[in-house]
Amino acid sequence: MSSSASKPRTNEQDNAGEVLLELTHVHKRYGATVALDSASLTLNAGSVHALVGENGAGKSTLIKLLAGIIQADDGQVTLAGLPVNISSPDQAFAHGLRFIHQELQVVPALSVAENIFLHQPYPNQFGRVRWRQLNRAATDVLAELGITHIRPNMTMSKLSAGDKMLVNIARTLLPHATGKPAQIFVMDEPTASLSASECKRLFTVIRRLKSQGCAVLYVSHRMDEIFNVCDAVTVLRDGRTVYAGTTDTTSQAELIQLMTGRSVSQHYPARETEVDEEVVLELQNATSKHVQNLNFTVQAGEIVGIAGLVGAGRSEVLRLVLGVDRLEHGHTIFNGKKLSTLSPQTAWMQGLAYIPEERRSQGLILGRSISDNVSLPHLTAMSKLATWLNPLLERQHAQTLGEHVRLRARDVQQKSRQLSGGNQQKVLFGRALAQHPKLLLLDEPTRGIDVAAKQDIYRLIREQSQRGVAVLMVSSELSELLGLCDKLVIMRDGQQQEVVPCNGLTEDALLSLCYGNSLSSAVA
């Protein structure tokens, strides 16, 4: 299969402006809960259309409806002017719809090529897979995205989260087995796991799809992305379409007010107290299997960010501090004591709290209640004589923490999987703050949550630093690092490059540092 065969369209701009998809007055209820309330959406060929709204506004429901996972109770869906009933994912695929979801959909034990062809028959001869042809076809599809560092025979489990997302995107470029090309691409938070360079590569691909007459429905909480790559925008609030227009006739502030129904400040909470001189965490030539020779400190009340490209070793720094990755050389000093045999269990007991990058796969037991998830690392404190759990104490504790983090839920017995992404993240924050930690380890604390939830998370982080809690955080959002942090540890290829103050640092300068340039050249 050549790279040209994987292109979704060849009649560039022939159908530009044509309405490819239209949803009109769509309703969807789950019992007493109204998920979509007369929602409408129009996608034109050759256009990138943003779909925005707070978590719980109905975006995921609308995407599931387009994907054939659920069906509408009322309303109409048309494709190229013809009414359709998309009753299954296979039908959606056959109609030319492609989906890139926020949550990675891969089979870890299979190769990259096998994952790319998950929804397609493998090239075969007399029932035997032609592996060389399969790998060559996968290489061509990856090349469509400009990806050369991912080999088709690599096992998916060994890829970073960003590379797994790129494989998911590459998969959508395959034509349907019937020959019908992809016409509509639905991208749900596609950049959540991508580095700045990978984001640029994705945006290039999106613009090429646009030039080929495709429609892209782009779901993101990142306002800068929406105004960078999107032509039009639809705002959902409480399941209703409250705005539909072009991005050049609105502003970030207006979109946020439409999404939330209120004005939300875009500024990060300012520091109101000085950083304490007490050193809470110190790394002295700390080395694990994945990172080498880390040397930096985190003081009480200080927020230290870890910056770098995807694969630079950012999350691995937190894993070393937490004891997930074994310390092979050097020292980790916490509260003046060297930690040589630290484990995640003992870390929580000693005052280190951790929020992982992947809340659904690494942080929460989705089938358990909010109360159960909040209590997980603190079962001893929630039990009688360290033996019998006290359900009433668990619920009361979860209720208090939920109020503190502004959790929006029916009650603390609600299942975690029923919460929006932002509220799931708040459950993790409630758990992390339950025992008043001395050090807070945050890995992508606002990944995939809406602007209002981000404001709540920023408030919590700043509030903890004001109380003297040391914070060490990883974020892919440069503005977030610069807006919250006091200093940054720059990582590259598993090595600490330098430690720089945030004061006066620009996003362009920070990105230059992440690419390996010195501070003097980055700010020149």
Coordinates of C-alpha atoms in Angstrom, one line a residue:
M1 CA 0.0 0.0 0.0
S2 CA 1.6 3.3 -1.0
S3 CA 1.3 6.5 0.9
S4 CA -1.0 8.0 -1.8
A5 CA -3.5 5.1 -1.2
S6 CA -3.9 6.2 2.3
K7 CA -5.0 9.7 1.5
P8 CA -8.6 10.3 2.4
R9 CA -9.5 12.4 -0.6
T10 CA -7.9 13.4 -3.9
N11 CA -10.5 15.9 -5.2
E12 CA -8.9 18.8 -3.4
Q13 CA -11.4 21.6 -2.7
D14 CA -14.0 20.2 -5.1
N15 CA -16.5 20.1 -2.3
A16 CA -15.3 23.0 -0.2
G17 CA -18.1 24.6 1.7
E18 CA -20.5 21.7 1.2
V19 CA -22.4 20.6 4.3
L20 CA -21.0 17.1 5.0
L21 CA -22.8 16.5 8.4
E22 CA -25.6 18.1 10.2
L23 CA -27.3 17.4 13.5
T24 CA -30.6 19.0 14.0
H25 CA -32.4 19.3 17.4
V26 CA -30.9 16.1 18.8
H27 CA -32.2 14.8 22.1
K28 CA -30.7 12.2 24.4
R29 CA -31.7 11.2 27.9
Y30 CA -30.4 8.8 30.5
G31 CA -33.3 8.3 32.8
A32 CA -33.9 11.7 34.5
T33 CA -30.6 13.1 33.2
V34 CA -30.8 15.1 30.0
A35 CA -27.5 14.7 28.1
L36 CA -28.4 16.5 24.9
D37 CA -31.3 18.9 24.7
S38 CA -32.1 20.0 21.1
A39 CA -28.4 20.2 20.3
S40 CA -27.5 21.1 16.7
L41 CA -24.2 21.1 14.8
T42 CA -23.2 21.7 11.1
L43 CA -19.8 20.6 9.6
N44 CA -18.7 21.9 6.3
A45 CA -16.2 20.4 3.9
G46 CA -12.8 22.0 4.1
S47 CA -13.4 23.3 7.6
V48 CA -12.0 22.6 11.1
H49 CA -14.9 23.0 13.6
A50 CA -14.3 23.3 17.3
L51 CA -16.8 21.7 19.8
V52 CA -16.4 23.2 23.2
G53 CA -18.1 23.1 26.6
E54 CA -17.5 22.3 30.2
N55 CA -17.1 18.6 31.1
G56 CA -20.6 17.3 31.3
A57 CA -22.0 19.7 28.7
G58 CA -22.8 16.9 26.3
K59 CA -19.7 16.8 24.0
S60 CA -18.9 13.1 24.7
T61 CA -22.6 12.1 24.2
L62 CA -22.6 13.9 20.9
I63 CA -19.4 12.1 19.8
K64 CA -20.8 8.7 20.9
L65 CA -23.9 9.4 18.9
L66 CA -21.9 10.1 15.7
A67 CA -19.8 7.0 16.4
G68 CA -22.9 4.8 16.6
I69 CA -22.3 3.8 20.2
I70 CA -25.6 5.3 21.3
Q71 CA -28.7 6.5 19.3
A72 CA -30.6 9.7 19.7
D73 CA -34.0 9.7 21.3
D74 CA -35.1 12.4 18.8
G75 CA -33.7 14.7 16.1
Q76 CA -32.1 14.1 12.8
V77 CA -28.6 13.3 11.5
T78 CA -27.8 13.9 7.9
L79 CA -24.6 13.1 5.9
A80 CA -24.2 15.0 2.6
G81 CA -27.8 16.0 2.8
L82 CA -29.2 12.5 3.3
P83 CA -30.8 11.4 6.6
V84 CA -28.9 8.5 8.2
N85 CA -29.3 6.3 11.2
I86 CA -25.8 5.5 12.5
S87 CA -26.6 2.4 14.6
S88 CA -23.1 0.9 15.1
P89 CA -19.4 1.9 15.0
D90 CA -19.1 -0.1 11.8
Q91 CA -21.7 2.0 10.1
A92 CA -20.0 5.2 11.2
F93 CA -16.8 3.9 9.8
A94 CA -18.5 2.9 6.5
H95 CA -20.0 6.4 6.3
G96 CA -16.5 7.9 6.3
L97 CA -16.3 9.1 9.9
R98 CA -13.1 8.6 11.8
F99 CA -12.5 9.1 15.6
I100 CA -9.4 9.9 17.6
H101 CA -10.4 9.7 21.3
Q102 CA -8.7 11.3 24.3
E103 CA -8.4 7.9 26.0
L104 CA -5.9 5.8 24.2
Q105 CA -7.5 2.9 22.3
V106 CA -4.6 0.4 21.7
V107 CA -3.8 -3.2 22.2
P108 CA -0.5 -3.0 24.2
A109 CA 0.7 -6.5 23.3
L110 CA 0.4 -6.0 19.5
S111 CA 2.8 -4.2 17.2
V112 CA 2.3 -0.7 15.8
A113 CA 1.4 -2.1 12.4
E114 CA -1.2 -4.4 13.9
N115 CA -2.7 -1.6 15.9
I116 CA -3.0 0.6 12.8
F117 CA -4.9 -2.2 11.0
L118 CA -7.1 -3.1 14.0
H119 CA -10.3 -2.2 12.0
Q120 CA -9.0 -3.5 8.7
P121 CA -8.2 -7.0 7.3
Y122 CA -4.5 -7.7 7.3
P123 CA -2.7 -8.2 4.0
N124 CA -2.7 -11.9 3.5
Q125 CA -2.2 -14.7 1.0
F126 CA -4.0 -18.0 1.3
G127 CA -5.0 -17.0 4.9
R128 CA -1.4 -16.2 6.0
V129 CA -0.5 -12.6 7.0
R130 CA 2.0 -10.9 4.8
W131 CA 3.9 -9.2 7.5
R132 CA 6.3 -7.4 5.2
Q133 CA 3.4 -5.8 3.3
L134 CA 1.6 -5.0 6.6
N135 CA 4.7 -3.3 8.0
R136 CA 5.3 -1.4 4.8
A137 CA 1.7 -0.2 4.6
A138 CA 1.9 1.0 8.3
T139 CA 5.2 2.8 7.5
D140 CA 3.5 4.6 4.6
V141 CA 0.6 5.7 6.8
L142 CA 3.0 6.9 9.6
A143 CA 4.9 8.9 6.9
E144 CA 1.6 10.7 6.1
L145 CA 2.0 12.3 9.5
G146 CA 5.7 12.9 9.1
I147 CA 6.5 10.2 11.7
T148 CA 9.8 8.4 11.2
H149 CA 10.8 7.5 14.7
I150 CA 8.1 4.9 15.3
R151 CA 8.8 1.6 13.6
P152 CA 5.9 -0.6 12.5
N153 CA 7.2 -3.7 14.4
M154 CA 7.6 -1.9 17.7
T155 CA 5.3 -3.2 20.5
M156 CA 2.7 -0.6 21.5
S157 CA 3.3 -1.1 25.2
K158 CA 6.8 0.3 24.8
L159 CA 5.7 3.6 23.3
S160 CA 5.1 6.8 25.2
A161 CA 1.5 8.2 25.6
G162 CA 2.3 10.8 22.9
D163 CA 3.5 8.2 20.4
K164 CA 0.4 6.0 21.1
M165 CA -1.8 8.9 20.2
L166 CA 0.1 9.4 17.0
V167 CA -0.5 5.8 16.1
N168 CA -4.2 6.3 16.8
I169 CA -4.2 9.2 14.4
A170 CA -2.3 7.3 11.7
R171 CA -4.9 4.5 12.0
T172 CA -7.7 6.9 10.9
L173 CA -5.9 7.7 7.6
L174 CA -6.6 4.2 6.2
P175 CA -9.4 4.0 3.7
H176 CA -12.4 1.9 4.4
A177 CA -12.4 -1.7 3.1
T178 CA -15.3 -0.8 0.8
G179 CA -13.2 2.0 -0.8
K180 CA -15.1 4.8 0.8
P181 CA -12.6 7.5 1.9
A182 CA -12.7 9.2 5.3
Q183 CA -14.5 12.5 5.0
I184 CA -15.1 13.5 8.7
F185 CA -12.5 13.3 11.4
V186 CA -13.6 13.7 15.0
M187 CA -10.7 14.5 17.3
D188 CA -11.3 14.4 21.0
E189 CA -8.5 16.2 22.9
P190 CA -5.9 14.8 20.4
T191 CA -3.0 16.9 21.8
A192 CA -3.4 16.0 25.5
S193 CA -0.4 13.7 25.4
L194 CA 1.6 15.4 22.6
S195 CA 4.7 17.5 22.9
A196 CA 4.9 20.9 21.2
S197 CA 6.6 19.5 18.1
E198 CA 4.1 16.7 17.9
C199 CA 1.3 19.2 18.2
K200 CA 2.7 21.2 15.3
R201 CA 2.9 18.0 13.2
L202 CA -0.7 17.2 14.0
F203 CA -1.8 20.7 13.1
T204 CA 0.0 20.4 9.8
V205 CA -1.9 17.2 9.2
I206 CA -5.2 18.8 10.1
R207 CA -4.6 21.6 7.7
R208 CA -3.8 19.1 4.9
L209 CA -7.1 17.2 5.6
K210 CA -8.9 20.6 5.4
S211 CA -7.3 21.4 2.1
Q212 CA -8.4 18.0 0.8
G213 CA -12.0 18.8 1.5
C214 CA -12.5 16.9 4.7
A215 CA -14.3 18.2 7.8
V216 CA -12.6 18.0 11.2
L217 CA -14.6 18.2 14.4
Y218 CA -12.0 19.3 17.0
V219 CA -12.8 18.9 20.7
S220 CA -10.3 20.7 23.0
H221 CA -10.2 22.6 26.3
R222 CA -7.1 24.5 25.0
M223 CA -8.3 27.9 23.8
D224 CA -5.1 28.7 22.0
E225 CA -5.5 25.6 19.9
I226 CA -9.1 26.4 19.0
F227 CA -8.2 29.8 17.7
N228 CA -5.0 28.5 16.0
V229 CA -6.5 25.7 13.9
C230 CA -10.3 26.1 13.9
D231 CA -12.5 28.0 11.5
A232 CA -15.8 27.6 13.3
V233 CA -17.0 26.8 16.8
T234 CA -20.0 25.4 18.5
V235 CA -20.6 25.8 22.2
L236 CA -22.6 23.3 24.3
R237 CA -23.9 24.1 27.7
D238 CA -26.1 21.7 29.7
G239 CA -26.7 19.7 26.5
R240 CA -27.9 22.7 24.5
T241 CA -26.2 24.5 21.6
V242 CA -25.8 28.0 22.9
Y243 CA -23.5 29.4 20.2
A244 CA -22.4 28.5 16.7
G245 CA -20.2 30.9 14.7
T246 CA -16.7 31.5 13.4
T247 CA -13.6 31.8 15.5
D248 CA -12.7 35.2 14.0
T249 CA -15.9 36.8 15.3
T250 CA -15.5 35.7 18.9
S251 CA -12.9 35.7 21.6
Q252 CA -11.6 33.4 24.3
A253 CA -13.3 35.4 27.0
E254 CA -16.6 35.2 25.2
L255 CA -16.3 31.5 24.6
I256 CA -15.6 30.9 28.3
Q257 CA -18.5 32.9 29.4
L258 CA -20.8 31.0 26.9
M259 CA -19.4 27.7 28.1
T260 CA -19.8 28.4 31.8
G261 CA -22.6 30.9 32.0
R262 CA -20.3 33.2 33.9
S263 CA -17.1 35.2 33.5
V264 CA -14.0 33.1 34.3
S265 CA -10.6 34.7 34.9
Q266 CA -7.9 33.4 32.7
H267 CA -5.1 34.5 35.0
Y268 CA -3.2 32.1 37.2
P269 CA -3.6 32.7 41.0
A270 CA -0.8 35.0 42.1
R271 CA 1.6 34.1 44.9
E272 CA 0.8 36.1 48.0
T273 CA 3.5 34.8 50.3
E274 CA 7.2 34.2 50.0
V275 CA 8.7 30.8 49.5
D276 CA 10.0 29.3 52.8
E277 CA 13.7 28.6 53.0
E278 CA 13.1 25.1 54.3
V279 CA 14.2 22.4 51.8
V280 CA 11.5 19.7 51.6
L281 CA 13.0 17.7 48.7
E282 CA 16.6 17.5 47.5
L283 CA 18.0 15.3 44.8
Q284 CA 21.7 14.7 44.7
N285 CA 23.0 13.0 41.6
A286 CA 19.8 10.9 41.8
T287 CA 19.7 8.2 39.1
S288 CA 17.2 5.5 38.1
K289 CA 16.9 3.3 35.1
H290 CA 15.3 6.1 33.1
V291 CA 16.8 9.4 34.4
Q292 CA 20.3 10.3 35.4
N293 CA 22.1 12.7 37.7
L294 CA 19.2 14.8 39.0
N295 CA 20.3 17.7 41.1
F296 CA 17.7 20.2 42.3
T297 CA 15.7 21.2 45.4
V298 CA 12.1 22.0 46.2
Q299 CA 11.5 24.3 49.1
A300 CA 8.4 24.5 51.3
G301 CA 5.7 26.5 49.5
E302 CA 7.7 26.4 46.2
I303 CA 6.2 25.2 43.0
V304 CA 8.8 23.6 40.7
G305 CA 7.9 22.5 37.2
I306 CA 9.5 19.8 35.1
A307 CA 9.6 20.8 31.5
G308 CA 10.7 19.0 28.4
L309 CA 9.5 17.2 25.3
V310 CA 7.6 14.0 25.4
G311 CA 10.1 11.2 26.2
A312 CA 12.5 13.6 27.9
G313 CA 12.0 11.8 31.3
R314 CA 9.6 14.2 33.0
S315 CA 7.2 11.7 34.5
E316 CA 10.2 9.4 35.3
V317 CA 11.5 12.1 37.7
L318 CA 8.2 11.8 39.7
R319 CA 8.4 8.0 39.6
L320 CA 11.9 8.2 41.1
V321 CA 10.9 10.5 43.9
L322 CA 7.8 8.4 44.7
G323 CA 9.8 5.1 44.7
V324 CA 8.1 3.5 41.7
D325 CA 11.5 3.4 39.9
R326 CA 14.4 2.2 42.0
L327 CA 17.1 4.7 43.0
E328 CA 20.3 3.2 41.5
H329 CA 22.7 6.0 42.4
G330 CA 22.8 9.3 44.3
H331 CA 20.4 10.4 47.1
T332 CA 16.8 11.4 47.5
I333 CA 16.5 13.6 50.6
F334 CA 13.0 14.3 52.0
N335 CA 12.5 16.4 55.1
G336 CA 16.3 16.1 55.8
K337 CA 16.3 12.3 55.7
K338 CA 17.8 10.1 52.9
L339 CA 15.2 7.8 51.3
S340 CA 16.9 4.7 50.1
T341 CA 14.0 2.1 50.3
L342 CA 11.0 4.3 49.5
S343 CA 8.0 2.7 47.9
P344 CA 4.7 4.2 46.8
Q345 CA 3.0 2.8 50.0
T346 CA 5.6 4.3 52.4
A347 CA 5.7 7.5 50.4
W348 CA 2.0 8.3 51.2
M349 CA 2.7 7.5 54.8
Q350 CA 5.6 9.8 55.0
G351 CA 3.8 12.8 53.5
L352 CA 4.3 12.5 49.7
A353 CA 1.1 12.6 47.7
Y354 CA 0.9 11.8 44.0
I355 CA -1.5 12.4 41.2
P356 CA -0.7 10.4 38.1
E357 CA -0.8 11.4 34.4
E358 CA -3.6 8.9 33.4
R359 CA -6.4 9.3 35.9
R360 CA -8.6 6.5 34.4
S361 CA -5.9 3.8 34.1
Q362 CA -3.5 4.8 36.8
G363 CA -5.4 6.8 39.4
L364 CA -9.0 5.6 39.9
I365 CA -10.9 2.4 40.3
L366 CA -13.7 3.5 38.0
G367 CA -16.2 1.0 39.3
R368 CA -15.9 2.1 42.9
S369 CA -17.4 5.1 44.6
I370 CA -15.9 8.5 45.1
S371 CA -15.6 7.7 48.8
D372 CA -13.7 4.4 48.1
N373 CA -11.3 6.1 45.7
V374 CA -10.5 9.0 48.1
S375 CA -9.8 6.5 51.0
L376 CA -7.5 4.1 49.0
P377 CA -4.1 5.3 50.4
H378 CA -5.5 6.1 53.8
L379 CA -7.3 2.9 54.8
T380 CA -5.5 2.7 58.1
A381 CA -6.7 6.2 59.1
M382 CA -10.3 5.2 58.0
S383 CA -10.4 2.0 60.1
K384 CA -10.9 1.0 63.7
L385 CA -7.8 -0.5 65.3
A386 CA -6.3 -0.6 61.9
T387 CA -8.5 -3.6 61.1
W388 CA -12.1 -2.7 60.4
L389 CA -13.0 0.0 57.9
N390 CA -15.4 2.7 59.2
P391 CA -17.8 3.4 56.2
L392 CA -19.3 6.4 58.0
L393 CA -15.9 8.0 58.6
E394 CA -15.0 7.3 54.9
R395 CA -18.1 9.0 53.6
Q396 CA -17.8 12.0 56.0
H397 CA -14.1 12.4 55.0
A398 CA -14.9 12.2 51.3
Q399 CA -17.7 14.7 51.7
T400 CA -15.5 17.3 53.4
L401 CA -12.7 16.9 50.8
G402 CA -15.3 17.0 48.0
E403 CA -16.5 20.4 49.2
H404 CA -12.9 21.6 49.5
V405 CA -12.1 20.7 45.9
R406 CA -15.5 21.9 44.6
L407 CA -16.5 18.4 43.4
R408 CA -19.7 18.3 41.4
A409 CA -21.3 14.9 42.1
R410 CA -24.7 13.5 43.1
D411 CA -23.1 12.2 46.4
V412 CA -19.9 10.6 47.5
Q413 CA -21.4 7.1 46.8
Q414 CA -21.6 7.9 43.0
K415 CA -19.4 5.7 40.9
S416 CA -16.2 7.4 39.7
R417 CA -16.8 6.4 36.0
Q418 CA -20.0 8.4 36.0
L419 CA -18.1 11.7 36.7
S420 CA -16.7 14.1 34.1
G421 CA -13.0 14.3 33.5
G422 CA -12.6 17.4 35.6
N423 CA -14.5 15.9 38.6
Q424 CA -12.5 12.7 38.3
Q425 CA -9.4 14.8 38.6
K426 CA -10.8 16.6 41.7
V427 CA -11.4 13.2 43.3
L428 CA -7.6 12.5 42.9
F429 CA -6.8 15.9 44.4
G430 CA -9.1 15.2 47.3
R431 CA -7.3 11.9 47.9
A432 CA -3.9 13.6 47.6
L433 CA -4.8 16.3 50.2
A434 CA -6.5 14.0 52.6
Q435 CA -3.5 13.6 55.0
H436 CA -2.0 17.1 54.6
P437 CA 1.1 16.2 52.5
K438 CA 4.4 17.9 52.7
L439 CA 5.2 17.3 49.1
L440 CA 2.7 17.1 46.2
L441 CA 3.7 15.3 43.0
L442 CA 1.5 16.3 40.1
D443 CA 1.8 14.7 36.6
E444 CA -0.3 16.7 34.0
P445 CA -2.7 17.9 36.7
T446 CA -5.1 19.6 34.2
R447 CA -4.9 17.2 31.3
G448 CA -8.2 16.9 29.5
I449 CA -10.4 19.1 31.8
D450 CA -12.4 22.2 31.0
V451 CA -11.5 25.8 31.7
A452 CA -13.6 26.1 34.8
A453 CA -12.2 22.9 36.3
K454 CA -8.7 24.2 35.5
Q455 CA -9.4 27.3 37.5
D456 CA -10.4 25.1 40.5
I457 CA -7.2 23.0 40.1
Y458 CA -5.0 26.1 39.8
R459 CA -6.6 27.5 43.0
L460 CA -5.9 24.2 44.8
I461 CA -2.3 24.1 43.7
R462 CA -1.7 27.8 44.7
E463 CA -3.6 27.3 48.0
Q464 CA -1.4 24.4 48.9
S465 CA 1.8 26.3 48.1
Q466 CA 0.6 29.2 50.3
R467 CA 0.2 26.7 53.1
G468 CA 3.8 25.6 52.8
V469 CA 3.4 22.5 50.8
A470 CA 6.2 21.8 48.3
V471 CA 4.9 21.1 44.8
L472 CA 6.7 19.3 42.0
M473 CA 4.7 19.2 38.8
V474 CA 4.9 18.0 35.2
S475 CA 2.9 19.8 32.5
S476 CA 2.9 19.9 28.7
E477 CA 1.2 23.3 28.7
L478 CA 4.0 25.9 28.7
S479 CA 1.7 28.7 29.8
E480 CA 0.7 26.6 32.8
L481 CA 4.3 26.0 33.9
L482 CA 5.1 29.7 33.5
G483 CA 1.9 30.8 35.2
L484 CA 2.2 28.6 38.3
C485 CA 5.8 27.7 38.8
D486 CA 8.7 29.5 40.6
K487 CA 11.4 27.6 38.7
L488 CA 11.7 24.9 36.1
V489 CA 13.9 21.8 35.8
I490 CA 14.6 21.3 32.1
M491 CA 14.8 17.6 31.0
R492 CA 16.1 16.2 27.8
D493 CA 16.8 12.6 26.9
G494 CA 16.5 11.6 30.6
Q495 CA 19.1 14.2 31.6
Q496 CA 18.6 17.3 33.6
Q497 CA 19.8 20.2 31.4
E498 CA 19.4 23.1 33.8
V499 CA 17.3 24.8 36.4
V500 CA 15.9 28.2 35.5
P501 CA 13.7 30.7 37.2
C502 CA 10.3 31.4 35.6
N503 CA 10.4 35.2 36.2
G504 CA 10.7 36.9 32.8
L505 CA 10.8 33.6 30.8
T506 CA 8.6 33.5 27.7
E507 CA 6.9 30.4 26.1
D508 CA 9.2 30.7 23.1
A509 CA 12.3 30.8 25.3
L510 CA 11.0 27.8 27.3
L511 CA 10.4 25.8 24.2
S512 CA 13.9 26.6 23.0
L513 CA 15.3 25.3 26.3
C514 CA 13.3 22.1 25.9
Y515 CA 15.0 21.6 22.5
G516 CA 18.4 21.8 24.2
N517 CA 19.4 25.4 23.7
S518 CA 21.1 27.3 26.6
L519 CA 19.3 29.9 28.6
S520 CA 21.4 32.7 27.2
S521 CA 20.6 31.7 23.6
A522 CA 16.9 31.0 24.4
V523 CA 16.3 34.5 25.8
A524 CA 18.5 36.3 23.3

